[in-house]
């Protein structure tokens, strides 16, 4: 198996060869632009790693990895339109750099391109990949809709929130790993287990993201700390704080999340409630719980102990991140 950095290098080289601008330029230039904006490339790296874990050739999984990355970026283009977001990874979003119609159409093309990449596989592998991809893509859309619905609801429950992040974020991580297993010809049991490993790690990853948004180091986090608080997002931290707080703090928290105040004072007050209520600690516990749930799945995998440890170390590294 290779290092994470080596998988990233191999994938980026393949992506650059794939991401060429052709006619009509106005359709494909935005596609090349969003795919070239960088990012951690976490999902495609997991596809390549998973193929190696199950004794496949990771290079044979490059098209599946590329499909995951193209789909992920398609979803970002459309999410940015829905959110009217001006920036993505520090650069103009597609609809800001061009226009909304271009963003919609180029995004649509990316979804089709993601499916098209499966045509590089023989029939049985193609069918298994496409079936998983369709299920996952629909769940991601459902997760996005839950997220939109939650913006106008004041009665979101923790199980509902966990379901939202499972669908919006975690299923794509699980699918990325399962695709690598499919390409490598792993057993159905191992395919399903590596999916559960990825999904649980994905939930932990998103909860960690929620936590870092409030308590991360501004120098390393890469985004505005407190962004979720300013946008009044009902994250796990917020929902746990409502559950644990006394009536005074609960009322103050609800009041702070009912206005468009973007001051540092608001951020600091909310963070204080997150800490004193026990919400911050409960979120760290939930991150650890989902990480451990992922690690428990490793025991059932039909792979060597060395490879199990490599996957576990990857998960530990992910949870110890500061960005």
PDB file of C-alpha atoms in Angstrom:
ATOM      1  CA  UNK A   1       0.000   0.000   0.000  1.00  0.00           C
ATOM      2  CA  UNK A   2       1.040   3.584  -0.635  1.00  0.00           C
ATOM      3  CA  UNK A   3       1.073   6.670   1.578  1.00  0.00           C
ATOM      4  CA  UNK A   4      -1.918   9.029   1.533  1.00  0.00           C
ATOM      5  CA  UNK A   5       0.269  11.622  -0.214  1.00  0.00           C
ATOM      6  CA  UNK A   6       1.203   9.136  -2.953  1.00  0.00           C
ATOM      7  CA  UNK A   7      -2.453   8.217  -3.583  1.00  0.00           C
ATOM      8  CA  UNK A   8      -3.212  11.946  -3.809  1.00  0.00           C
ATOM      9  CA  UNK A   9      -0.403  12.458  -6.331  1.00  0.00           C
ATOM     10  CA  UNK A  10      -1.547   9.535  -8.476  1.00  0.00           C
ATOM     11  CA  UNK A  11      -5.135  10.744  -8.398  1.00  0.00           C
ATOM     12  CA  UNK A  12      -4.331  14.384  -9.190  1.00  0.00           C
ATOM     13  CA  UNK A  13      -2.210  13.327 -12.181  1.00  0.00           C
ATOM     14  CA  UNK A  14      -5.139  11.254 -13.472  1.00  0.00           C
ATOM     15  CA  UNK A  15      -7.591  14.077 -12.792  1.00  0.00           C
ATOM     16  CA  UNK A  16      -5.498  16.620 -14.676  1.00  0.00           C
ATOM     17  CA  UNK A  17      -5.353  14.380 -17.743  1.00  0.00           C
ATOM     18  CA  UNK A  18      -9.146  13.922 -17.568  1.00  0.00           C
ATOM     19  CA  UNK A  19     -10.108  17.522 -16.875  1.00  0.00           C
ATOM     20  CA  UNK A  20      -9.547  19.094 -20.282  1.00  0.00           C
ATOM     21  CA  UNK A  21     -11.581  21.930 -21.775  1.00  0.00           C
ATOM     22  CA  UNK A  22     -13.387  21.041 -25.009  1.00  0.00           C
ATOM     23  CA  UNK A  23     -16.217  22.521 -27.033  1.00  0.00           C
ATOM     24  CA  UNK A  24     -18.439  24.147 -26.013  1.00  0.00           C
ATOM     25  CA  UNK A  25     -15.885  25.917 -23.841  1.00  0.00           C
ATOM     26  CA  UNK A  26     -18.622  27.682 -21.869  1.00  0.00           C
ATOM     27  CA  UNK A  27     -19.856  24.280 -20.619  1.00  0.00           C
ATOM     28  CA  UNK A  28     -16.547  22.545 -19.910  1.00  0.00           C
ATOM     29  CA  UNK A  29     -14.416  25.430 -18.650  1.00  0.00           C
ATOM     30  CA  UNK A  30     -16.444  25.712 -15.399  1.00  0.00           C
ATOM     31  CA  UNK A  31     -16.102  21.926 -14.941  1.00  0.00           C
ATOM     32  CA  UNK A  32     -12.314  22.129 -15.238  1.00  0.00           C
ATOM     33  CA  UNK A  33     -12.331  25.177 -12.939  1.00  0.00           C
ATOM     34  CA  UNK A  34     -14.184  23.531 -10.022  1.00  0.00           C
ATOM     35  CA  UNK A  35     -12.221  20.278 -10.369  1.00  0.00           C
ATOM     36  CA  UNK A  36      -8.990  22.288 -10.277  1.00  0.00           C
ATOM     37  CA  UNK A  37      -9.753  24.209  -7.085  1.00  0.00           C
ATOM     38  CA  UNK A  38      -8.070  21.587  -4.938  1.00  0.00           C
ATOM     39  CA  UNK A  39      -9.412  20.263  -1.672  1.00  0.00           C
ATOM     40  CA  UNK A  40      -8.278  17.272   0.366  1.00  0.00           C
ATOM     41  CA  UNK A  41      -9.373  14.716  -2.289  1.00  0.00           C
ATOM     42  CA  UNK A  42     -10.354  12.539   0.675  1.00  0.00           C
ATOM     43  CA  UNK A  43     -13.018  10.480  -1.105  1.00  0.00           C
ATOM     44  CA  UNK A  44     -11.013   9.422  -4.187  1.00  0.00           C
ATOM     45  CA  UNK A  45      -8.014   8.615  -2.002  1.00  0.00           C
ATOM     46  CA  UNK A  46     -10.261   6.294   0.036  1.00  0.00           C
ATOM     47  CA  UNK A  47     -11.372   4.531  -3.156  1.00  0.00           C
ATOM     48  CA  UNK A  48      -7.764   3.893  -4.191  1.00  0.00           C
ATOM     49  CA  UNK A  49      -6.756   2.839  -0.680  1.00  0.00           C
ATOM     50  CA  UNK A  50      -9.707   0.455  -0.418  1.00  0.00           C
ATOM     51  CA  UNK A  51      -8.800  -1.221  -3.720  1.00  0.00           C
ATOM     52  CA  UNK A  52      -5.277  -1.799  -2.373  1.00  0.00           C
ATOM     53  CA  UNK A  53      -6.600  -3.087   0.968  1.00  0.00           C
ATOM     54  CA  UNK A  54      -8.450  -5.878  -0.861  1.00  0.00           C
ATOM     55  CA  UNK A  55      -5.420  -6.816  -2.978  1.00  0.00           C
ATOM     56  CA  UNK A  56      -6.598  -5.059  -6.121  1.00  0.00           C
ATOM     57  CA  UNK A  57      -4.562  -2.765  -8.349  1.00  0.00           C
ATOM     58  CA  UNK A  58      -5.364   0.762  -7.176  1.00  0.00           C
ATOM     59  CA  UNK A  59      -4.822   2.069 -10.731  1.00  0.00           C
ATOM     60  CA  UNK A  60      -7.836   0.062 -11.858  1.00  0.00           C
ATOM     61  CA  UNK A  61      -9.900   2.029  -9.337  1.00  0.00           C
ATOM     62  CA  UNK A  62      -8.889   5.437 -10.721  1.00  0.00           C
ATOM     63  CA  UNK A  63     -12.047   5.810 -12.823  1.00  0.00           C
ATOM     64  CA  UNK A  64     -14.271   4.955  -9.843  1.00  0.00           C
ATOM     65  CA  UNK A  65     -12.293   7.420  -7.690  1.00  0.00           C
ATOM     66  CA  UNK A  66     -12.677  10.075 -10.366  1.00  0.00           C
ATOM     67  CA  UNK A  67     -16.418   9.442 -10.525  1.00  0.00           C
ATOM     68  CA  UNK A  68     -16.724  10.073  -6.786  1.00  0.00           C
ATOM     69  CA  UNK A  69     -14.726  13.309  -7.061  1.00  0.00           C
ATOM     70  CA  UNK A  70     -16.673  14.579 -10.091  1.00  0.00           C
ATOM     71  CA  UNK A  71     -19.962  13.854  -8.312  1.00  0.00           C
ATOM     72  CA  UNK A  72     -18.777  15.510  -5.085  1.00  0.00           C
ATOM     73  CA  UNK A  73     -17.818  18.657  -6.976  1.00  0.00           C
ATOM     74  CA  UNK A  74     -21.084  18.618  -8.945  1.00  0.00           C
ATOM     75  CA  UNK A  75     -22.922  18.691  -5.616  1.00  0.00           C
ATOM     76  CA  UNK A  76     -20.760  21.627  -4.471  1.00  0.00           C
ATOM     77  CA  UNK A  77     -21.580  23.653  -7.601  1.00  0.00           C
ATOM     78  CA  UNK A  78     -25.314  23.215  -7.020  1.00  0.00           C
ATOM     79  CA  UNK A  79     -25.033  23.666  -3.226  1.00  0.00           C
ATOM     80  CA  UNK A  80     -23.230  26.972  -3.782  1.00  0.00           C
ATOM     81  CA  UNK A  81     -26.059  28.160  -6.018  1.00  0.00           C
ATOM     82  CA  UNK A  82     -28.646  27.171  -3.382  1.00  0.00           C
ATOM     83  CA  UNK A  83     -26.648  28.935  -0.650  1.00  0.00           C
ATOM     84  CA  UNK A  84     -25.769  31.922  -2.869  1.00  0.00           C
ATOM     85  CA  UNK A  85     -22.179  31.344  -1.708  1.00  0.00           C
ATOM     86  CA  UNK A  86     -19.570  33.746  -3.159  1.00  0.00           C
ATOM     87  CA  UNK A  87     -16.476  31.647  -2.416  1.00  0.00           C
ATOM     88  CA  UNK A  88     -15.399  28.012  -2.616  1.00  0.00           C
ATOM     89  CA  UNK A  89     -11.934  27.076  -1.340  1.00  0.00           C
ATOM     90  CA  UNK A  90     -11.031  30.756  -1.309  1.00  0.00           C
ATOM     91  CA  UNK A  91     -11.943  31.304  -4.980  1.00  0.00           C
ATOM     92  CA  UNK A  92     -15.087  32.530  -6.729  1.00  0.00           C
ATOM     93  CA  UNK A  93     -17.858  29.930  -6.955  1.00  0.00           C
ATOM     94  CA  UNK A  94     -18.855  28.799 -10.450  1.00  0.00           C
ATOM     95  CA  UNK A  95     -22.102  30.773 -10.512  1.00  0.00           C
ATOM     96  CA  UNK A  96     -20.257  33.923  -9.357  1.00  0.00           C
ATOM     97  CA  UNK A  97     -17.424  33.549 -11.874  1.00  0.00           C
ATOM     98  CA  UNK A  98     -19.867  32.814 -14.702  1.00  0.00           C
ATOM     99  CA  UNK A  99     -23.611  32.890 -13.914  1.00  0.00           C
ATOM    100  CA  UNK A 100     -26.346  30.751 -12.343  1.00  0.00           C
ATOM    101  CA  UNK A 101     -27.439  29.146 -15.625  1.00  0.00           C
ATOM    102  CA  UNK A 102     -23.862  28.106 -16.381  1.00  0.00           C
ATOM    103  CA  UNK A 103     -23.538  26.648 -12.881  1.00  0.00           C
ATOM    104  CA  UNK A 104     -26.717  24.603 -13.288  1.00  0.00           C
ATOM    105  CA  UNK A 105     -25.837  23.269 -16.731  1.00  0.00           C
ATOM    106  CA  UNK A 106     -22.161  22.552 -15.998  1.00  0.00           C
ATOM    107  CA  UNK A 107     -23.240  20.812 -12.793  1.00  0.00           C
ATOM    108  CA  UNK A 108     -25.708  18.692 -14.746  1.00  0.00           C
ATOM    109  CA  UNK A 109     -22.935  17.736 -17.162  1.00  0.00           C
ATOM    110  CA  UNK A 110     -20.702  16.693 -14.249  1.00  0.00           C
ATOM    111  CA  UNK A 111     -23.370  14.338 -12.911  1.00  0.00           C
ATOM    112  CA  UNK A 112     -23.575  12.638 -16.320  1.00  0.00           C
ATOM    113  CA  UNK A 113     -19.769  12.538 -16.584  1.00  0.00           C
ATOM    114  CA  UNK A 114     -19.608  10.824 -13.191  1.00  0.00           C
ATOM    115  CA  UNK A 115     -21.843   7.996 -14.452  1.00  0.00           C
ATOM    116  CA  UNK A 116     -19.966   7.838 -17.753  1.00  0.00           C
ATOM    117  CA  UNK A 117     -16.737   6.888 -15.992  1.00  0.00           C
ATOM    118  CA  UNK A 118     -18.231   3.517 -14.990  1.00  0.00           C
ATOM    119  CA  UNK A 119     -18.296   2.556 -18.679  1.00  0.00           C
ATOM    120  CA  UNK A 120     -14.586   1.781 -18.350  1.00  0.00           C
ATOM    121  CA  UNK A 121     -15.430  -1.361 -16.325  1.00  0.00           C
ATOM    122  CA  UNK A 122     -16.707  -4.756 -17.414  1.00  0.00           C
ATOM    123  CA  UNK A 123     -20.457  -5.420 -17.130  1.00  0.00           C
ATOM    124  CA  UNK A 124     -20.721  -6.905 -13.618  1.00  0.00           C
ATOM    125  CA  UNK A 125     -18.445  -4.291 -12.066  1.00  0.00           C
ATOM    126  CA  UNK A 126     -20.235  -1.529 -13.989  1.00  0.00           C
ATOM    127  CA  UNK A 127     -23.595  -2.713 -12.685  1.00  0.00           C
ATOM    128  CA  UNK A 128     -22.410  -2.941  -9.067  1.00  0.00           C
ATOM    129  CA  UNK A 129     -20.787   0.507  -9.195  1.00  0.00           C
ATOM    130  CA  UNK A 130     -23.769   2.161 -10.898  1.00  0.00           C
ATOM    131  CA  UNK A 131     -26.245   0.596  -8.457  1.00  0.00           C
ATOM    132  CA  UNK A 132     -24.256   1.845  -5.447  1.00  0.00           C
ATOM    133  CA  UNK A 133     -23.724   5.238  -7.046  1.00  0.00           C
ATOM    134  CA  UNK A 134     -27.444   5.793  -7.788  1.00  0.00           C
ATOM    135  CA  UNK A 135     -28.422   4.903  -4.217  1.00  0.00           C
ATOM    136  CA  UNK A 136     -25.729   7.164  -2.779  1.00  0.00           C
ATOM    137  CA  UNK A 137     -26.441  10.117  -5.084  1.00  0.00           C
ATOM    138  CA  UNK A 138     -30.126  10.060  -4.159  1.00  0.00           C
ATOM    139  CA  UNK A 139     -29.274   9.917  -0.443  1.00  0.00           C
ATOM    140  CA  UNK A 140     -26.961  12.918  -0.823  1.00  0.00           C
ATOM    141  CA  UNK A 141     -29.871  14.841  -2.378  1.00  0.00           C
ATOM    142  CA  UNK A 142     -32.123  13.766   0.501  1.00  0.00           C
ATOM    143  CA  UNK A 143     -29.492  14.916   2.997  1.00  0.00           C
ATOM    144  CA  UNK A 144     -29.255  18.294   1.294  1.00  0.00           C
ATOM    145  CA  UNK A 145     -33.040  18.672   1.442  1.00  0.00           C
ATOM    146  CA  UNK A 146     -33.065  17.824   5.155  1.00  0.00           C
ATOM    147  CA  UNK A 147     -30.384  20.479   5.659  1.00  0.00           C
ATOM    148  CA  UNK A 148     -32.491  23.072   3.817  1.00  0.00           C
ATOM    149  CA  UNK A 149     -35.623  22.085   5.768  1.00  0.00           C
ATOM    150  CA  UNK A 150     -33.793  22.414   9.098  1.00  0.00           C
ATOM    151  CA  UNK A 151     -33.052  26.097   8.408  1.00  0.00           C
ATOM    152  CA  UNK A 152     -36.696  27.010   9.034  1.00  0.00           C
ATOM    153  CA  UNK A 153     -37.452  24.460  11.761  1.00  0.00           C
ATOM    154  CA  UNK A 154     -37.053  25.037  15.496  1.00  0.00           C
ATOM    155  CA  UNK A 155     -37.772  21.461  16.541  1.00  0.00           C
ATOM    156  CA  UNK A 156     -34.911  19.551  14.886  1.00  0.00           C
ATOM    157  CA  UNK A 157     -33.985  16.470  16.923  1.00  0.00           C
ATOM    158  CA  UNK A 158     -30.541  14.929  17.342  1.00  0.00           C
ATOM    159  CA  UNK A 159     -31.554  11.702  15.501  1.00  0.00           C
ATOM    160  CA  UNK A 160     -32.790  13.857  12.607  1.00  0.00           C
ATOM    161  CA  UNK A 161     -29.533  15.799  12.545  1.00  0.00           C
ATOM    162  CA  UNK A 162     -27.459  12.612  12.579  1.00  0.00           C
ATOM    163  CA  UNK A 163     -29.540  11.227   9.705  1.00  0.00           C
ATOM    164  CA  UNK A 164     -28.969  14.456   7.760  1.00  0.00           C
ATOM    165  CA  UNK A 165     -25.168  14.312   8.094  1.00  0.00           C
ATOM    166  CA  UNK A 166     -25.199  10.583   7.361  1.00  0.00           C
ATOM    167  CA  UNK A 167     -26.960  11.209   4.048  1.00  0.00           C
ATOM    168  CA  UNK A 168     -25.340  14.503   3.112  1.00  0.00           C
ATOM    169  CA  UNK A 169     -21.744  13.547   3.976  1.00  0.00           C
ATOM    170  CA  UNK A 170     -21.137  10.063   5.348  1.00  0.00           C
ATOM    171  CA  UNK A 171     -22.752   7.846   2.703  1.00  0.00           C
ATOM    172  CA  UNK A 172     -20.407   9.275   0.067  1.00  0.00           C
ATOM    173  CA  UNK A 173     -17.393   8.351   2.210  1.00  0.00           C
ATOM    174  CA  UNK A 174     -18.804   4.832   2.645  1.00  0.00           C
ATOM    175  CA  UNK A 175     -19.522   4.539  -1.074  1.00  0.00           C
ATOM    176  CA  UNK A 176     -16.005   5.717  -1.969  1.00  0.00           C
ATOM    177  CA  UNK A 177     -14.533   2.844   0.031  1.00  0.00           C
ATOM    178  CA  UNK A 178     -17.042   0.278  -1.208  1.00  0.00           C
ATOM    179  CA  UNK A 179     -16.272   1.225  -4.824  1.00  0.00           C
ATOM    180  CA  UNK A 180     -12.612   0.391  -4.259  1.00  0.00           C
ATOM    181  CA  UNK A 181     -13.661  -2.954  -2.807  1.00  0.00           C
ATOM    182  CA  UNK A 182     -15.960  -3.660  -5.784  1.00  0.00           C
ATOM    183  CA  UNK A 183     -13.196  -2.919  -8.306  1.00  0.00           C
ATOM    184  CA  UNK A 184     -10.808  -5.164  -6.337  1.00  0.00           C
ATOM    185  CA  UNK A 185     -13.318  -8.041  -6.421  1.00  0.00           C
ATOM    186  CA  UNK A 186     -13.757  -8.238  -2.636  1.00  0.00           C
ATOM    187  CA  UNK A 187     -16.544 -10.410  -1.212  1.00  0.00           C
ATOM    188  CA  UNK A 188     -19.975  -8.828  -0.737  1.00  0.00           C
ATOM    189  CA  UNK A 189     -19.513  -9.142   3.049  1.00  0.00           C
ATOM    190  CA  UNK A 190     -16.223  -7.224   2.886  1.00  0.00           C
ATOM    191  CA  UNK A 191     -17.762  -4.634   0.548  1.00  0.00           C
ATOM    192  CA  UNK A 192     -20.579  -4.029   3.034  1.00  0.00           C
ATOM    193  CA  UNK A 193     -18.202  -3.905   6.009  1.00  0.00           C
ATOM    194  CA  UNK A 194     -15.845  -1.373   4.421  1.00  0.00           C
ATOM    195  CA  UNK A 195     -18.925   0.721   3.564  1.00  0.00           C
ATOM    196  CA  UNK A 196     -19.947   0.728   7.249  1.00  0.00           C
ATOM    197  CA  UNK A 197     -16.393   1.627   8.232  1.00  0.00           C
ATOM    198  CA  UNK A 198     -16.413   4.592   5.843  1.00  0.00           C
ATOM    199  CA  UNK A 199     -19.930   5.710   6.775  1.00  0.00           C
ATOM    200  CA  UNK A 200     -19.208   5.784  10.520  1.00  0.00           C
ATOM    201  CA  UNK A 201     -15.908   7.550   9.903  1.00  0.00           C
ATOM    202  CA  UNK A 202     -17.829  10.038   7.723  1.00  0.00           C
ATOM    203  CA  UNK A 203     -20.278  10.830  10.538  1.00  0.00           C
ATOM    204  CA  UNK A 204     -17.357  11.311  12.954  1.00  0.00           C
ATOM    205  CA  UNK A 205     -15.638  13.507  10.345  1.00  0.00           C
ATOM    206  CA  UNK A 206     -18.680  15.791  10.026  1.00  0.00           C
ATOM    207  CA  UNK A 207     -19.160  16.037  13.792  1.00  0.00           C
ATOM    208  CA  UNK A 208     -15.466  16.928  14.031  1.00  0.00           C
ATOM    209  CA  UNK A 209     -16.060  19.594  11.377  1.00  0.00           C
ATOM    210  CA  UNK A 210     -18.931  21.012  13.478  1.00  0.00           C
ATOM    211  CA  UNK A 211     -16.668  21.091  16.518  1.00  0.00           C
ATOM    212  CA  UNK A 212     -13.733  22.694  14.692  1.00  0.00           C
ATOM    213  CA  UNK A 213     -16.038  25.329  13.213  1.00  0.00           C
ATOM    214  CA  UNK A 214     -16.650  26.592  16.748  1.00  0.00           C
ATOM    215  CA  UNK A 215     -13.433  25.687  18.544  1.00  0.00           C
ATOM    216  CA  UNK A 216     -10.801  25.260  15.829  1.00  0.00           C
ATOM    217  CA  UNK A 217      -7.623  27.303  15.555  1.00  0.00           C
ATOM    218  CA  UNK A 218      -8.208  30.131  13.029  1.00  0.00           C
ATOM    219  CA  UNK A 219      -4.615  29.724  11.801  1.00  0.00           C
ATOM    220  CA  UNK A 220      -5.099  26.093  10.755  1.00  0.00           C
ATOM    221  CA  UNK A 221      -8.856  25.600  10.271  1.00  0.00           C
ATOM    222  CA  UNK A 222      -8.911  27.270   6.849  1.00  0.00           C
ATOM    223  CA  UNK A 223     -12.406  28.719   7.289  1.00  0.00           C
ATOM    224  CA  UNK A 224     -13.921  31.425   9.440  1.00  0.00           C
ATOM    225  CA  UNK A 225     -14.172  30.046  12.972  1.00  0.00           C
ATOM    226  CA  UNK A 226     -17.723  30.489  14.211  1.00  0.00           C
ATOM    227  CA  UNK A 227     -19.194  30.444  10.700  1.00  0.00           C
ATOM    228  CA  UNK A 228     -21.936  27.975  11.665  1.00  0.00           C
ATOM    229  CA  UNK A 229     -22.881  30.147  14.651  1.00  0.00           C
ATOM    230  CA  UNK A 230     -23.087  33.283  12.488  1.00  0.00           C
ATOM    231  CA  UNK A 231     -25.284  31.385   9.993  1.00  0.00           C
ATOM    232  CA  UNK A 232     -27.492  30.042  12.832  1.00  0.00           C
ATOM    233  CA  UNK A 233     -26.852  26.432  11.798  1.00  0.00           C
ATOM    234  CA  UNK A 234     -28.464  23.887  14.091  1.00  0.00           C
ATOM    235  CA  UNK A 235     -25.434  21.663  14.507  1.00  0.00           C
ATOM    236  CA  UNK A 236     -24.913  18.832  16.983  1.00  0.00           C
ATOM    237  CA  UNK A 237     -23.279  21.365  19.329  1.00  0.00           C
ATOM    238  CA  UNK A 238     -26.359  23.595  19.238  1.00  0.00           C
ATOM    239  CA  UNK A 239     -28.861  20.753  19.699  1.00  0.00           C
ATOM    240  CA  UNK A 240     -26.898  19.273  22.620  1.00  0.00           C
ATOM    241  CA  UNK A 241     -26.623  22.711  24.226  1.00  0.00           C
ATOM    242  CA  UNK A 242     -30.423  23.073  24.062  1.00  0.00           C
ATOM    243  CA  UNK A 243     -30.789  19.630  25.636  1.00  0.00           C
ATOM    244  CA  UNK A 244     -28.351  20.316  28.491  1.00  0.00           C
ATOM    245  CA  UNK A 245     -28.871  24.036  29.246  1.00  0.00           C
ATOM    246  CA  UNK A 246     -30.919  25.575  32.024  1.00  0.00           C
ATOM    247  CA  UNK A 247     -33.917  27.652  30.955  1.00  0.00           C
ATOM    248  CA  UNK A 248     -32.003  30.950  31.046  1.00  0.00           C
ATOM    249  CA  UNK A 249     -29.166  29.745  28.799  1.00  0.00           C
ATOM    250  CA  UNK A 250     -31.600  27.887  26.549  1.00  0.00           C
ATOM    251  CA  UNK A 251     -33.639  31.064  25.992  1.00  0.00           C
ATOM    252  CA  UNK A 252     -30.497  33.089  25.353  1.00  0.00           C
ATOM    253  CA  UNK A 253     -29.217  30.516  22.853  1.00  0.00           C
ATOM    254  CA  UNK A 254     -32.535  30.458  20.971  1.00  0.00           C
ATOM    255  CA  UNK A 255     -32.582  34.252  20.926  1.00  0.00           C
ATOM    256  CA  UNK A 256     -29.020  34.412  19.574  1.00  0.00           C
ATOM    257  CA  UNK A 257     -29.932  31.925  16.804  1.00  0.00           C
ATOM    258  CA  UNK A 258     -33.089  33.819  15.845  1.00  0.00           C
ATOM    259  CA  UNK A 259     -31.303  36.913  14.489  1.00  0.00           C
ATOM    260  CA  UNK A 260     -28.732  37.747  11.838  1.00  0.00           C
ATOM    261  CA  UNK A 261     -26.198  39.223  14.242  1.00  0.00           C
ATOM    262  CA  UNK A 262     -22.702  38.456  12.917  1.00  0.00           C
ATOM    263  CA  UNK A 263     -20.643  39.958  15.749  1.00  0.00           C
ATOM    264  CA  UNK A 264     -17.776  38.286  17.578  1.00  0.00           C
ATOM    265  CA  UNK A 265     -19.756  38.854  20.761  1.00  0.00           C
ATOM    266  CA  UNK A 266     -22.489  36.509  19.501  1.00  0.00           C
ATOM    267  CA  UNK A 267     -19.913  33.853  18.605  1.00  0.00           C
ATOM    268  CA  UNK A 268     -18.244  34.124  22.007  1.00  0.00           C
ATOM    269  CA  UNK A 269     -21.546  33.976  23.920  1.00  0.00           C
ATOM    270  CA  UNK A 270     -22.666  30.871  22.023  1.00  0.00           C
ATOM    271  CA  UNK A 271     -19.295  29.163  22.482  1.00  0.00           C
ATOM    272  CA  UNK A 272     -19.508  29.901  26.207  1.00  0.00           C
ATOM    273  CA  UNK A 273     -22.912  28.166  26.379  1.00  0.00           C
ATOM    274  CA  UNK A 274     -21.578  25.249  24.309  1.00  0.00           C
ATOM    275  CA  UNK A 275     -18.780  24.818  26.851  1.00  0.00           C
ATOM    276  CA  UNK A 276     -20.607  25.404  30.149  1.00  0.00           C
ATOM    277  CA  UNK A 277     -23.630  23.283  29.165  1.00  0.00           C
ATOM    278  CA  UNK A 278     -21.436  20.256  28.434  1.00  0.00           C
ATOM    279  CA  UNK A 279     -22.341  20.322  24.738  1.00  0.00           C
ATOM    280  CA  UNK A 280     -18.729  20.705  23.583  1.00  0.00           C
ATOM    281  CA  UNK A 281     -17.646  17.689  25.633  1.00  0.00           C
ATOM    282  CA  UNK A 282     -20.660  15.654  24.450  1.00  0.00           C
ATOM    283  CA  UNK A 283     -19.732  16.404  20.838  1.00  0.00           C
ATOM    284  CA  UNK A 284     -16.170  15.173  21.408  1.00  0.00           C
ATOM    285  CA  UNK A 285     -17.633  12.010  22.960  1.00  0.00           C
ATOM    286  CA  UNK A 286     -19.883  11.469  19.921  1.00  0.00           C
ATOM    287  CA  UNK A 287     -16.879  11.888  17.599  1.00  0.00           C
ATOM    288  CA  UNK A 288     -15.000   9.231  19.573  1.00  0.00           C
ATOM    289  CA  UNK A 289     -18.060   6.923  19.629  1.00  0.00           C
ATOM    290  CA  UNK A 290     -18.528   6.969  15.837  1.00  0.00           C
ATOM    291  CA  UNK A 291     -14.785   6.579  15.287  1.00  0.00           C
ATOM    292  CA  UNK A 292     -14.749   3.526  17.562  1.00  0.00           C
ATOM    293  CA  UNK A 293     -17.844   2.156  15.828  1.00  0.00           C
ATOM    294  CA  UNK A 294     -15.889   2.372  12.564  1.00  0.00           C
ATOM    295  CA  UNK A 295     -12.911   0.607  14.143  1.00  0.00           C
ATOM    296  CA  UNK A 296     -15.094  -2.239  15.430  1.00  0.00           C
ATOM    297  CA  UNK A 297     -16.125  -2.996  11.835  1.00  0.00           C
ATOM    298  CA  UNK A 298     -12.479  -3.617  10.940  1.00  0.00           C
ATOM    299  CA  UNK A 299     -12.511  -6.806  13.004  1.00  0.00           C
ATOM    300  CA  UNK A 300     -14.885  -8.478  10.544  1.00  0.00           C
ATOM    301  CA  UNK A 301     -12.823  -7.651   7.441  1.00  0.00           C
ATOM    302  CA  UNK A 302     -11.052 -10.491   5.689  1.00  0.00           C
ATOM    303  CA  UNK A 303      -7.721  -8.659   5.462  1.00  0.00           C
ATOM    304  CA  UNK A 304      -4.393  -8.821   7.312  1.00  0.00           C
ATOM    305  CA  UNK A 305      -3.902  -7.258  10.735  1.00  0.00           C
ATOM    306  CA  UNK A 306      -1.335  -4.940   9.161  1.00  0.00           C
ATOM    307  CA  UNK A 307      -3.939  -3.540   6.775  1.00  0.00           C
ATOM    308  CA  UNK A 308      -6.495  -3.232   9.568  1.00  0.00           C
ATOM    309  CA  UNK A 309      -3.954  -1.175  11.504  1.00  0.00           C
ATOM    310  CA  UNK A 310      -3.290   1.029   8.455  1.00  0.00           C
ATOM    311  CA  UNK A 311      -7.018   1.765   8.177  1.00  0.00           C
ATOM    312  CA  UNK A 312      -7.246   2.411  11.900  1.00  0.00           C
ATOM    313  CA  UNK A 313      -4.273   4.793  11.805  1.00  0.00           C
ATOM    314  CA  UNK A 314      -5.890   6.622   8.899  1.00  0.00           C
ATOM    315  CA  UNK A 315      -9.049   7.060  10.974  1.00  0.00           C
ATOM    316  CA  UNK A 316      -7.059   8.262  13.982  1.00  0.00           C
ATOM    317  CA  UNK A 317      -5.260  10.786  11.805  1.00  0.00           C
ATOM    318  CA  UNK A 318      -8.569  12.034  10.437  1.00  0.00           C
ATOM    319  CA  UNK A 319      -9.977  12.571  13.913  1.00  0.00           C
ATOM    320  CA  UNK A 320      -6.847  14.337  15.151  1.00  0.00           C
ATOM    321  CA  UNK A 321      -6.933  16.879  12.322  1.00  0.00           C
ATOM    322  CA  UNK A 322      -7.088  20.630  12.960  1.00  0.00           C
ATOM    323  CA  UNK A 323      -8.261  21.600   9.463  1.00  0.00           C
TER     324      UNK A 323
END
